[in-house]
Short mmCIF file of C-alpha atoms and ligand atoms in Angstrom, two decimals:
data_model
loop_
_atom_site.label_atom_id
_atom_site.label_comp_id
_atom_site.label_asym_id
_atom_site.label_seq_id
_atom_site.Cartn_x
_atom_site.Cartn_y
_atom_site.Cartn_z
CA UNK A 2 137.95 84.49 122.72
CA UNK A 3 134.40 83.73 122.76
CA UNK A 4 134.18 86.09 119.53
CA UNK A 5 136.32 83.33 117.14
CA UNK A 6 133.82 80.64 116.64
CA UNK A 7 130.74 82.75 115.72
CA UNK A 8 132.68 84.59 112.81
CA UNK A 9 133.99 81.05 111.68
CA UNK A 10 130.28 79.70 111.38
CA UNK A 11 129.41 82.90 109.87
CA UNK A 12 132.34 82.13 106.99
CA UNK A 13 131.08 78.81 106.69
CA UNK A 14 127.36 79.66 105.94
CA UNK A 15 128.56 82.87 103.72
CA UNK A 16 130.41 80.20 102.31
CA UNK A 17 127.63 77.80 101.63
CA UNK A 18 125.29 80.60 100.81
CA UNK A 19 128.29 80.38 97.53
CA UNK A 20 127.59 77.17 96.92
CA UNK A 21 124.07 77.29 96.57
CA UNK A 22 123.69 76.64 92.50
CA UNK A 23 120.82 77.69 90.60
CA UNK A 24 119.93 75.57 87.87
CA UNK A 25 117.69 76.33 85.19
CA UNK A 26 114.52 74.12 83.66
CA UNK A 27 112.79 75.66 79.83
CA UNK A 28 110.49 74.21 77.41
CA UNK A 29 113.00 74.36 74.93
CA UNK A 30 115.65 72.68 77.02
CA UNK A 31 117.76 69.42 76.93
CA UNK A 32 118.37 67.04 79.40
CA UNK A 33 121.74 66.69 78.37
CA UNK A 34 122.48 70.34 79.19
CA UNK A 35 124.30 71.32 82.57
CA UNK A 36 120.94 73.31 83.53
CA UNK A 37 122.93 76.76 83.04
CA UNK A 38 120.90 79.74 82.50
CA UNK A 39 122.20 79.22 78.70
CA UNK A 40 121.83 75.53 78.54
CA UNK A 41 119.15 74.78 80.47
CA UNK A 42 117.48 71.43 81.45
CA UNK A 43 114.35 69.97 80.01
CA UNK A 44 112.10 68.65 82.93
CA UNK A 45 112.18 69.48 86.71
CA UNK A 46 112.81 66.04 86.96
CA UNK A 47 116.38 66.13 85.75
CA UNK A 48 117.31 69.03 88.09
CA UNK A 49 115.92 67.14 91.12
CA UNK A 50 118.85 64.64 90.37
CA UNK A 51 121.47 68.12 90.19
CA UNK A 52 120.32 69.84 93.23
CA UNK A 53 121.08 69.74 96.55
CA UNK A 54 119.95 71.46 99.70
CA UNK A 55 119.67 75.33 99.71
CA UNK A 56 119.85 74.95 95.82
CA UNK A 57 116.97 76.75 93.38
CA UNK A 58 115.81 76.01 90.32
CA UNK A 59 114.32 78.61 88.06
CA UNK A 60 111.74 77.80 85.52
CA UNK A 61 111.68 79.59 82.62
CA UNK A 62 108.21 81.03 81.14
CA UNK A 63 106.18 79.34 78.47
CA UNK A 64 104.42 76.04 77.95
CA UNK A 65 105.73 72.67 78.57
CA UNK A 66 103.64 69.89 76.80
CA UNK A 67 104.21 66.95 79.27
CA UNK A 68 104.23 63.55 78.05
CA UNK A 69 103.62 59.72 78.94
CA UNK A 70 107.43 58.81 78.51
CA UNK A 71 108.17 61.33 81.41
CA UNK A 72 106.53 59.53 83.85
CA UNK A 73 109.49 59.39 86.48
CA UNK A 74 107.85 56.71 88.47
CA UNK A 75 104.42 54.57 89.40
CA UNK A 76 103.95 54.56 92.96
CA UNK A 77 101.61 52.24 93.77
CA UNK A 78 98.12 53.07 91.61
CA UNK A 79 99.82 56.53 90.28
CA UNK A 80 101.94 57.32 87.60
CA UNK A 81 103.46 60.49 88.74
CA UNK A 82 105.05 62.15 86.32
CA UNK A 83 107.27 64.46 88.52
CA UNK A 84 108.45 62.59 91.32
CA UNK A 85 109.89 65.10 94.07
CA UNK A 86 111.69 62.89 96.55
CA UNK A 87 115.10 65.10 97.59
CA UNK A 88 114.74 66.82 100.68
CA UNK A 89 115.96 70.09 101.79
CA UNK A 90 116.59 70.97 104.83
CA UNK A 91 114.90 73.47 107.84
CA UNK A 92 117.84 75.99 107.32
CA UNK A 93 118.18 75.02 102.99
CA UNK A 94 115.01 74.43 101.27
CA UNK A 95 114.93 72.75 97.50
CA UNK A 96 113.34 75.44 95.68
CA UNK A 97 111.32 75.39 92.56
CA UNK A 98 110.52 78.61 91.37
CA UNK A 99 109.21 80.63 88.59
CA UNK A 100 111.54 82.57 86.93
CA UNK A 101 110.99 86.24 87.68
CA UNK A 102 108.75 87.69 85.67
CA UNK A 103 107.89 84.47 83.61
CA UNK A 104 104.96 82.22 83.62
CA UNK A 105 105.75 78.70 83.13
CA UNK A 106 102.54 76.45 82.54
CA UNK A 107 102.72 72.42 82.77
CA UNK A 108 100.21 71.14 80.70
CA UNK A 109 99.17 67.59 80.56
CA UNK A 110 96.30 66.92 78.43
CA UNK A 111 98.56 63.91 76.54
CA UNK A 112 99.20 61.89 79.82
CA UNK A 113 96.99 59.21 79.79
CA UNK A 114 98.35 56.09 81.16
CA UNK A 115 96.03 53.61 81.00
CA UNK A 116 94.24 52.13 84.23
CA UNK A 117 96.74 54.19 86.20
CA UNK A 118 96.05 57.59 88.28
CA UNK A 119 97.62 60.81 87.24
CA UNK A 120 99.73 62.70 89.72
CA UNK A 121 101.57 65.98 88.14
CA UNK A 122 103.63 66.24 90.89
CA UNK A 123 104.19 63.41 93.73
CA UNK A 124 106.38 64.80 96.60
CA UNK A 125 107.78 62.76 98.91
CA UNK A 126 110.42 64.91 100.02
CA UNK A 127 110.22 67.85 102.88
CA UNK A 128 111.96 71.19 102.53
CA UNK A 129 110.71 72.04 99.45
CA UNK A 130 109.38 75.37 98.20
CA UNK A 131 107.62 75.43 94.98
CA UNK A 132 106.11 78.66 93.44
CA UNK A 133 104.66 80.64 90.90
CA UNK A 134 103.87 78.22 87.86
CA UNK A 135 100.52 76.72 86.31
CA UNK A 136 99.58 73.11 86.34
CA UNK A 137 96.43 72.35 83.47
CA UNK A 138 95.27 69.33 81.80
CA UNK A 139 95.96 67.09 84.09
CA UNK A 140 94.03 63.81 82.85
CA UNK A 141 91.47 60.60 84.50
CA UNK A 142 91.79 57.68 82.14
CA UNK A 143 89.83 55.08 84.97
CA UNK A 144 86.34 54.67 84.32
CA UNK A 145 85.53 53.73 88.29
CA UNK A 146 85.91 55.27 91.61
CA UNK A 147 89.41 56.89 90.83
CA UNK A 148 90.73 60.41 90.98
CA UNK A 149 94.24 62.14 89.69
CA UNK A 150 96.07 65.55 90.98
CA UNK A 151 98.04 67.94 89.90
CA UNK A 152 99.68 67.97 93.26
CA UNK A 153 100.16 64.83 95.89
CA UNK A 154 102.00 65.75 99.15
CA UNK A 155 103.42 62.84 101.43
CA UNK A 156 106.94 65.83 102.94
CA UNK A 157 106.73 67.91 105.57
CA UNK A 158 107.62 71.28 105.88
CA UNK A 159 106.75 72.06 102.46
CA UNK A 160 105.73 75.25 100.63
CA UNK A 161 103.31 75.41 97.91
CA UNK A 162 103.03 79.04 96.70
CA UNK A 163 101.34 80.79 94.02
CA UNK A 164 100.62 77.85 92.11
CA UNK A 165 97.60 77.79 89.80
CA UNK A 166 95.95 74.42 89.11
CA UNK A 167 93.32 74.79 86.83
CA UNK A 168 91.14 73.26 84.00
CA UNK A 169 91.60 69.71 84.21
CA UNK A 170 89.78 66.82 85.36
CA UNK A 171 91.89 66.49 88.61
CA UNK A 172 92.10 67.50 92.50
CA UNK A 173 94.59 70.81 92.80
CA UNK A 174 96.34 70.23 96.04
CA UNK A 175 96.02 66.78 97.22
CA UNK A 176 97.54 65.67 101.04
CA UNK A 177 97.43 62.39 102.90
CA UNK A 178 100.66 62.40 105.35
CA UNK A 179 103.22 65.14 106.07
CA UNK A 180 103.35 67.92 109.15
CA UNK A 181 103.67 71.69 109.28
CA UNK A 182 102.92 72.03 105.01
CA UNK A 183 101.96 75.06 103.87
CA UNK A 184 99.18 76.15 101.09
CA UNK A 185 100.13 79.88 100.27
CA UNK A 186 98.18 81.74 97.97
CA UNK A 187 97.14 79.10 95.51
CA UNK A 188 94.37 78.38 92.92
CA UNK A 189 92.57 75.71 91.68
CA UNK A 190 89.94 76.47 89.26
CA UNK A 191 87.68 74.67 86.75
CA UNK A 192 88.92 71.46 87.40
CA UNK A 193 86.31 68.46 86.36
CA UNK A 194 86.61 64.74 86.38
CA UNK A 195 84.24 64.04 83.34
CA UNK A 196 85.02 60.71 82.49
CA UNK A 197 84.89 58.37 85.98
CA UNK A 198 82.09 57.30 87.58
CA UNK A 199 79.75 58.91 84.67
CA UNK A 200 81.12 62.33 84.72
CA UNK A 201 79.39 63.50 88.16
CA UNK A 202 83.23 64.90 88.73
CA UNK A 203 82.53 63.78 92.80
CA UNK A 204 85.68 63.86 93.68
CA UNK A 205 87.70 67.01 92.54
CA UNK A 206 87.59 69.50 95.18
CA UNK A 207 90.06 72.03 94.38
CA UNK A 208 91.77 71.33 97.63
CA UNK A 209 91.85 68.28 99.37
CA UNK A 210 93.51 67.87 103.34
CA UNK A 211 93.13 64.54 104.59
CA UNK A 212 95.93 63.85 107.12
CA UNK A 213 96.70 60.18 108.79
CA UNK A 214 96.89 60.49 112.54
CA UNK A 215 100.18 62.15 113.60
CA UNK A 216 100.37 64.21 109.97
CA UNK A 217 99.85 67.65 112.23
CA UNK A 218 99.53 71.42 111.52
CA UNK A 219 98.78 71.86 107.79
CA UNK A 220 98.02 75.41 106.84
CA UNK A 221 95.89 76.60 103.77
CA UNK A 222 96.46 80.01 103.56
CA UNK A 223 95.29 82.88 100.84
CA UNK A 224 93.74 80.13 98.93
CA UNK A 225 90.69 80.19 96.14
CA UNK A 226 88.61 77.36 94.85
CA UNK A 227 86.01 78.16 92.18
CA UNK A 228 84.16 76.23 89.77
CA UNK A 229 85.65 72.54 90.95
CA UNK A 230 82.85 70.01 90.36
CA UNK A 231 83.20 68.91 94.13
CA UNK A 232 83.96 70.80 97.10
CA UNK A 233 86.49 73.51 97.18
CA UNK A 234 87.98 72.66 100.38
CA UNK A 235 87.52 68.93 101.76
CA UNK A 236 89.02 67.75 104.68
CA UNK A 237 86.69 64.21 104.91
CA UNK A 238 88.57 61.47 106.79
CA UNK A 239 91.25 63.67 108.60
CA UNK A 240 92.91 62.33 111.49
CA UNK A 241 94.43 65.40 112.37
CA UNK A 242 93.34 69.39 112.74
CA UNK A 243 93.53 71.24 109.31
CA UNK A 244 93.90 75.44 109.16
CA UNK A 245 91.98 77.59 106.77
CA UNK A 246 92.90 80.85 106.85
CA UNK A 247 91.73 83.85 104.29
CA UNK A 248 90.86 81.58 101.68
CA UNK A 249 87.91 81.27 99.15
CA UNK A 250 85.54 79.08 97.63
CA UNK A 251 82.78 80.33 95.38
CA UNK A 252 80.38 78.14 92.29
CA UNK A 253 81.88 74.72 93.26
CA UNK A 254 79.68 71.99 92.18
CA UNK A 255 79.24 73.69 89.10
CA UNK A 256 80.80 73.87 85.28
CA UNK A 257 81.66 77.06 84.48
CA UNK A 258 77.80 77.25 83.25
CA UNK A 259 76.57 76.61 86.04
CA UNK A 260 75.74 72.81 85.51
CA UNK A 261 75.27 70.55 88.16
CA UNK A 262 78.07 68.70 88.98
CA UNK A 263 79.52 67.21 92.27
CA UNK A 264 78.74 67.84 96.06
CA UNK A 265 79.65 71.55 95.79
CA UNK A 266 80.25 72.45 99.55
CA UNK A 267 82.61 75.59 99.66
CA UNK A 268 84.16 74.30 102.94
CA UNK A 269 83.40 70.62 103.61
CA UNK A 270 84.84 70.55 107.60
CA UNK A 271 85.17 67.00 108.69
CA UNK A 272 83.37 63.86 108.12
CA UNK A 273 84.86 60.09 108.16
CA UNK A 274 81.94 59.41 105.19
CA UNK A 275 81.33 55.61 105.10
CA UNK A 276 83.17 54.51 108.25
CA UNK A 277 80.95 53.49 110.62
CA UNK A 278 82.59 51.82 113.79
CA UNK A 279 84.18 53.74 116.38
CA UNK A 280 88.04 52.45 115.79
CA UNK A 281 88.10 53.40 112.15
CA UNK A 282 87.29 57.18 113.54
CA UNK A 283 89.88 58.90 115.52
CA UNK A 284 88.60 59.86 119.30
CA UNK A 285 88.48 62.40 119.72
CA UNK A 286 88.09 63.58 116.38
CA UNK A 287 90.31 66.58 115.45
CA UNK A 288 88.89 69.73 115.56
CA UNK A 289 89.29 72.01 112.09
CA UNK A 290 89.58 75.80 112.53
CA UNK A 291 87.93 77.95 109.34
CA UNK A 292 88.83 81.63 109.99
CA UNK A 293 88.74 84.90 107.51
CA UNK A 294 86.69 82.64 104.72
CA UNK A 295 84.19 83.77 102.11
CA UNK A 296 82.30 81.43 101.05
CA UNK A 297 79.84 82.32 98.01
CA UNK A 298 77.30 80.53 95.60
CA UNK A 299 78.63 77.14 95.75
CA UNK A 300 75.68 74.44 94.84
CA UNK A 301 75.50 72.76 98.57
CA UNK A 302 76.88 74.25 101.51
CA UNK A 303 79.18 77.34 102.42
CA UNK A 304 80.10 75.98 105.55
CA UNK A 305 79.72 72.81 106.52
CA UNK A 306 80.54 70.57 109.35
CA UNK A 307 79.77 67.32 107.09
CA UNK A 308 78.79 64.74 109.54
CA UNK A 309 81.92 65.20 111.85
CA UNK A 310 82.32 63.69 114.87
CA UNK A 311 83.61 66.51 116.67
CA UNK A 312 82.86 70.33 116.49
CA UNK A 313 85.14 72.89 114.91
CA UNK A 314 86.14 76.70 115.05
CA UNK A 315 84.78 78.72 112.75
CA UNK A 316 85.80 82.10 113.25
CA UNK A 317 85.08 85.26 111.35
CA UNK A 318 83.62 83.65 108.30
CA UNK A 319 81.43 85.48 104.87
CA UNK A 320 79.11 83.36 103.65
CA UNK A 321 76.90 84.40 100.79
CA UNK A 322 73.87 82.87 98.53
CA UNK A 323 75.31 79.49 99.24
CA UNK A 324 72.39 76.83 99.19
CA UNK A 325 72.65 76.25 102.82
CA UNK A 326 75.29 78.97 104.30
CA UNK A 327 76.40 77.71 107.69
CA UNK A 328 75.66 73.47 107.73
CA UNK A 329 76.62 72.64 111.34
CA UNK A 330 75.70 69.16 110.99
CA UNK A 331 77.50 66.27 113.44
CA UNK A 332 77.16 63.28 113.68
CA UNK A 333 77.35 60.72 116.80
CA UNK A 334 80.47 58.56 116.82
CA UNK A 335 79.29 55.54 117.89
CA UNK A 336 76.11 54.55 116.61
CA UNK A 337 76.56 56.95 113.09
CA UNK A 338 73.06 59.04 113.99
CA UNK A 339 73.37 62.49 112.29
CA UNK A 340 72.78 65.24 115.11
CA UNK A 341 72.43 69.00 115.08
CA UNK A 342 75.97 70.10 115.47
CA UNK A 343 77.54 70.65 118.80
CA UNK A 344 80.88 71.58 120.64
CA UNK A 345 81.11 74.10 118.11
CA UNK A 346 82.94 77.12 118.76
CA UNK A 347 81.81 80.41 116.24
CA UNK A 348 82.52 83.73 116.47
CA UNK A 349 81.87 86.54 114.62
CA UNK A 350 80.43 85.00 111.39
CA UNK A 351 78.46 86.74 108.95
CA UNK A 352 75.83 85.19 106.16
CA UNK A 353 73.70 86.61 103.62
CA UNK A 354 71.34 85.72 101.08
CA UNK A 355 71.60 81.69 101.62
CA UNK A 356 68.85 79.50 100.62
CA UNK A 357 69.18 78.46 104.33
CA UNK A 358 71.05 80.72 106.46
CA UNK A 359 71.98 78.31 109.56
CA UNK A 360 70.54 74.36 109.67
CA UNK A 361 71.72 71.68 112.10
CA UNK A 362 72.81 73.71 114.86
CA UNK A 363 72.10 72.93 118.29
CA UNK A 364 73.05 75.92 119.89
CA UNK A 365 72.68 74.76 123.44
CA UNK A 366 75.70 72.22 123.07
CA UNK A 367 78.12 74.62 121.08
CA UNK A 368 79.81 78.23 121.85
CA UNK A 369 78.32 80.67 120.06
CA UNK A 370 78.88 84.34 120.26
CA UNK A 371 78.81 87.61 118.17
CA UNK A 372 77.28 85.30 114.77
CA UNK A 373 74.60 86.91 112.83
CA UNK A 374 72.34 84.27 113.92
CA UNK A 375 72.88 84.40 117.47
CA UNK A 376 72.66 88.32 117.28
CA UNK A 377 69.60 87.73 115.23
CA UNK A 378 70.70 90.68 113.01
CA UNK A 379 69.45 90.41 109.01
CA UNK A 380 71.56 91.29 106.27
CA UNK A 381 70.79 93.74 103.31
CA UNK A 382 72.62 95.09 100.16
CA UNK A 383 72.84 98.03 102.52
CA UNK A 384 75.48 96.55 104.90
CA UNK A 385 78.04 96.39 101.91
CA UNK A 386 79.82 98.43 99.56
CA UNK A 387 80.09 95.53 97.09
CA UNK A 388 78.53 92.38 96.20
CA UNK A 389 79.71 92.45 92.33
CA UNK A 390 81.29 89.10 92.43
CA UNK A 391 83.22 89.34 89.56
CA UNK A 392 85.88 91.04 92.20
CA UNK A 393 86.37 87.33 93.36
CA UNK A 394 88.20 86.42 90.09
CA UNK A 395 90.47 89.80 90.49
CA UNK A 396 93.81 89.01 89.70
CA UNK A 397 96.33 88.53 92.66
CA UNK A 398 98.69 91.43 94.19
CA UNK A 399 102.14 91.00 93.37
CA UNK A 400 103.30 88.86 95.84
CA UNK A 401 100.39 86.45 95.37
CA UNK A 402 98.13 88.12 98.48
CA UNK A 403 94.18 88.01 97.61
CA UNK A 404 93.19 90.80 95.88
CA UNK A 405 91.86 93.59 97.91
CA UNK A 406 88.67 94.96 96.53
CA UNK A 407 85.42 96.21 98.14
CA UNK A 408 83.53 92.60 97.56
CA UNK A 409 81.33 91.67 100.77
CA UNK A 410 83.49 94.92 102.81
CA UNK A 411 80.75 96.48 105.22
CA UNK A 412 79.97 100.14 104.65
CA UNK A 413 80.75 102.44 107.31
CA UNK A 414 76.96 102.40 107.86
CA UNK A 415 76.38 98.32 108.72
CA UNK A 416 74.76 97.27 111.12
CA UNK A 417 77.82 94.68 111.62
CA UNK A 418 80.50 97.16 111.86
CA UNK A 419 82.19 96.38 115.72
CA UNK A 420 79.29 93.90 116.51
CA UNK A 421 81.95 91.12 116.80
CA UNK A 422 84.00 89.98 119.93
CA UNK A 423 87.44 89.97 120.11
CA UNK A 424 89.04 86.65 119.92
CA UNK A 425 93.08 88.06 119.69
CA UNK A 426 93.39 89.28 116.21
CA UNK A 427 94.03 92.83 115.56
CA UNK A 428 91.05 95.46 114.77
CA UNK A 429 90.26 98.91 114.09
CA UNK A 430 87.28 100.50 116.08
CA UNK A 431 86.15 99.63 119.19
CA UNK A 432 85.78 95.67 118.29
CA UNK A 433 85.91 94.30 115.52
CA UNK A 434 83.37 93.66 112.77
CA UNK A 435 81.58 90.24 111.92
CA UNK A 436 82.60 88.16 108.64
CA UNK A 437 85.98 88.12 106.66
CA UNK A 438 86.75 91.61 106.52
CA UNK A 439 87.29 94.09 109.03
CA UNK A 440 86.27 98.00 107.84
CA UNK A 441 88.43 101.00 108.67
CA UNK A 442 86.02 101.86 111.54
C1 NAG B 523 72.54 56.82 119.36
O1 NAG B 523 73.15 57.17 120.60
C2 NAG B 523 72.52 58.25 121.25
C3 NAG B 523 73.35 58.68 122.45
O2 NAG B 523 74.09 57.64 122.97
C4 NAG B 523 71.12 57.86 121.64
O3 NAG B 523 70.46 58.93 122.29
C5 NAG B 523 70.35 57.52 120.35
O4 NAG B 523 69.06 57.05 120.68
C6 NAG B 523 71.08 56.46 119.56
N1 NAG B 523 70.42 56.31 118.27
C7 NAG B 523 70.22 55.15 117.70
C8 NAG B 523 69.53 55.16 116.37
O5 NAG B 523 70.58 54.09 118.19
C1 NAG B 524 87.43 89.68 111.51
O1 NAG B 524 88.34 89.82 110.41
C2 NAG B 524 89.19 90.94 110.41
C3 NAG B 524 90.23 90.77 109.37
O2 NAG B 524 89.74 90.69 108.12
C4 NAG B 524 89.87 91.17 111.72
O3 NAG B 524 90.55 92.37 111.69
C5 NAG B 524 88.87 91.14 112.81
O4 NAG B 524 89.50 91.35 114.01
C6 NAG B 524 88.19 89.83 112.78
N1 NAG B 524 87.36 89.67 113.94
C7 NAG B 524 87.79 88.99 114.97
C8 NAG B 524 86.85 88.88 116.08
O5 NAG B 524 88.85 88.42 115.02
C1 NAG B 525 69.88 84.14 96.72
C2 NAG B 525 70.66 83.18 95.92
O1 NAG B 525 71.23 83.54 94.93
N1 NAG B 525 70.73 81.94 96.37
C3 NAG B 525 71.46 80.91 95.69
C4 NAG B 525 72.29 80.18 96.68
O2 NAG B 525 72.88 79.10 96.07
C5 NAG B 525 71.97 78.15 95.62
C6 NAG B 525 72.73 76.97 95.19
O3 NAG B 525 73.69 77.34 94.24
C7 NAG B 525 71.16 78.76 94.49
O4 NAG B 525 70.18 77.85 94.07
C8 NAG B 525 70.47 80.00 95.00
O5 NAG B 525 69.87 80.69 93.92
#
C-alpha cells in the first residue's frame, strides 16, 4: 500500500525528466528558428524566453560577434547585454552549456554604449548553471570612476563553471547579492580597463566577491586570475564571509609585459576602503577563509588582509616572489587606525622568495600554528621539484580541475614535508605538509 505513491512520483519525475527540452543557440543562428539542433537560435537571450526549469541549452562552438542592438536591457547604470532573469529551480536548474566538444567564444569588442557600463551577462535569476564558453572584449566607454564585467551575479544558487573571461578591459566574475553561488573552475585573464580613470585599470580584478549583509556562503573554487591590472581576487566591502578554495592568482597588477598597472594583490581579503564610521562597517566584520591558494608574482601582495576589520582563515596557502607574501594588515573599526593584523587564524602556510615574507602581523593577538614563519623554517629551490611557472598557465584537465603538475610540489626531501597540523582535511604521511599541495609522503 505504502509502495503506490513512491512509484507514481517516480513516473511523474521520469516523466518530467521527458519534458526537459534542449534548445540550441549558434553563431550562425536565427531568432526566428525554434532553437532545434537544426534550426537553432541566435542569442542566449532568445532561449531564456523558450526555456523553462530543468531545460538546457547547448551552445554551439565558434565566435559570436555581439553587438549594441542586443542589449536586452539597462538596469540602472548597465547595459547588459544578456539579461538572465528565469530561474530554475533546487531540483531543475536552467542550464547554459557548451556544446560537447565545442568552444563557443562571446566576443564584445563592438559594445560600446555610450556613458553606460558593460555587463556581458547580468543574472538575476537563481538555479542557473552556466559552463564551458569564453567571454572577451568586453568594453569601458566611461572616462571616470566606472567599471564593466563580463559576468554580474544578483541569483542564488548559481553555477558558474569553466568559463574563461579574458582579454578585455572588464572584471571576470562580478557579485554584489545572492547566497550559496558557486565559482567552479573559472578564468579570468588579461583583462585591463585602459581607458577610465587614465588607464591605471584599478578596478579589474579578475574576480570580484562583494556580498550585502545576508548574501551568505559564496564559494570560489578551482579558480585562476593572472595578469588582471587589479587584484585577482577582491573581496573589499563584503558584508558577508567569502570561500577560496584551490584557486590561483599569479602577475596581477601587471600587462602581460609586466607593466605597472593596478593594485596587484593576488588575494585582497577584506577591507571596507573609504568607509570610515562604524555603522557603514558590518560588526563584526565577516571573517574570509583562503585555503589550498598559490599565490605567485603579483605586483603588491600575495595575501593580504587589506585593512579588514576582522581577522580571517588562511589555511594551507603557497605564496611565492609576491612583493609582500603574507600582508596581515587590520585595521581598527572605530577610529580607522591601521594595526598589525590580529584574530587571525593560519595554519600551515608556506612562502618563498617574497620581497617581504610576513609584514603586519601581530602574532600575539592571532592563532598561528605550523606557518613557515612561526616555525621559522627558510625556503630554498631545494624544497621543490618545480618552480617553472609556466606550469601555472597549463591547460585544464578535462573536467575543468587545475592542472596537476609538479609547480611549487615539495620534494620528498623538504624540510616542509608533514611539518603542518592537521586541521580535518585528508593527508598522506604522518601530517600533512605546509602550503597548497600535499606530497605523496
Ligand atoms: C584608536 O583606538 C585604539 C583602541 O581603542 C587606541 O589605542 C588608539 O590610540 C586610537 N588611535 C587614534 C589615532 O585615535
Ligand atoms: C594542505 O593541502 C593538502 C592538499 O593539497 C592537504 O592534503 C593537506 O592536508 C593540507 N594540510 C592541512 C593541514 O589541511
Ligand atoms: C624574488 C622575486 O622575484 N621577487 C619579486 C616579487 O614580486 C615583486 C613584485 O612583483 C618583484 O618586484 C620581485 O622581483
Amino acid at each position: 500500500m505504502k509502495r503506490l505513491p513512491l512509484l507514481l512520483l517516480l513516473a511523474v519525475c521520469q516523466l518530467s525528466a521527458v519534458f526537459a527540452n534542449t534548445y540550441y543557440v549558434a553563431p550562425d543562428g536565427n531568432n526566428n528558428n525554434p532553437g532545434t539542433k537544426a534550426e537553432p537560435f541566435a542569442t542566449i537571450q532568445k532561449a531564456q524566453d523558450a526555456v523553462k526549469p530543468g531545460d538546457t541549452v547547448y551552445l554551439r562552438g565558434g565566435t559570436y560577434h555581439l553587438t549594441e542592438a542586443q542589449i536586452a536591457r539597462t538596469e540602472k547604470i548597465y547595459a547588459c547585454v544578456t539579461f538572465l532573469d528565469k530561474s530554475g529551480t533546487a531540483n531543475q536548474y536552467i542550464s547554459y552549456f557548451a556544446y560537447p566538444g565545442e568552444k563557443p567564444v562571446f566576443e564584445y569588442s563592438a559594445v560600446k554604449p555610450e556613458g553606460l557600463r558593460v555587463a556581458a551577462f547580468y543574472v538575476t535569476g537563481s538555479y542557473i548553471h552556466l559552463k564551458g564558453f569564453e567571454i572577451t572584449g568586453v568594453q569601458v566607454t566611461i572616462k571616470a570612476h566606472t567599471q564593466s564585467e563580463c559576468f554580474e551575479n544578483h541569483g542564488s544558487n548559481n553555477i558558474y563553471e569553466m568559463l574563461s573571461m579574458h582579454d578585455g578591459m572588464a572584471i571576470g566574475f562580478y557579485l554584489l547579492e545572492g547566497s550559496n553561488n558557486l565559482i567552479l573552475n573559472c578564468d579570468a585573464y588579461r583583462n585591463w580597463d585602459y581607458f577610465s580613470e587614465n588607464g591605471r585599470g584599478g578596478n579589474t580584478d579578475g574576480f570580484g566577491c562583494h556580498p550585502r549583509p545576508g548574501s551568505k556562503n559564496n564559494i570560489f573554487r578551482g579558480c585562476r586570475s593572472w595578469f588582471n591590472s587589479d587584484d585577482g581576487y577582491d573581496v573589499i566591502s563584503s558584508g558577508e564571509s567569502t570561500t577560496f578554495d584551490h584557486c590561483w592568482a599569479f602577475y596581477n597588477g601587471y600587462a602581460s609585459d609586466f607593466k605597472s598597472e593596478g593594485d596587484g594583490n593576488g588575494f585582497k581579503g577584506g577591507g571596507y576602503g573609504n568607509k570610515r564610521t562604524g555603522s557603514e562597517i558590518p560588526d563584526p566584520a565577516p571573517r574570509m577563509t583562503i585555503q589550498f591558494c598559490l599565490s605567485v608574482h603579483n605586483k603588491a601582495n600575495g595575501f593580504y588582509s587589506n585593512h579588514h576589520t576582522s581577522g580571517s582563515n588562511w589555511y594551507n596557502n603557497s605564496a611565492y616572489r609576491n612583493s609582500t607574501n603574507f600582508n596581515m594588515l587590520n585595521r581598527l573599526k572605530d577610529n580607522a587606525t591601521d594595526v598589525p593584523g590580529f584574530d587571525h587564524k593560519m595554519r600551515n602556510n608556506l612562502g618563498y622568495k617574497g620581497n617581504q615574507e610576513v609584514q603586519n602581523l601581530d602574532a600575539a593577538k592571532c592563532d598561528l600554528a605550523n606557518n613557515y614563519f612561526d616555525l621559522q623554517l627558510q625556503a630554498s629551490d631545494a624544497d621543490f621539484i618545480s618552480l617553472d611557472e609556466s606550469l601555472l598557465t597549463a591547460p585544464r584537465n578535462a573536467d575543468g580541475s587545475l592542472p596537476n603538475n609538479d609547480f611549487m610540489k615539495l620534494k620528498p626531501t623538504s624540510q616542509f614535508i608533514d611539518k603542518g597540523q592537521d586541521i580535518g582535511f585528508p593527508f598522506k604521511g604522518k601530517a600533512p605538509d605546509l602550503g597548497a599541495f600535499e606530497s605523496g609522503k
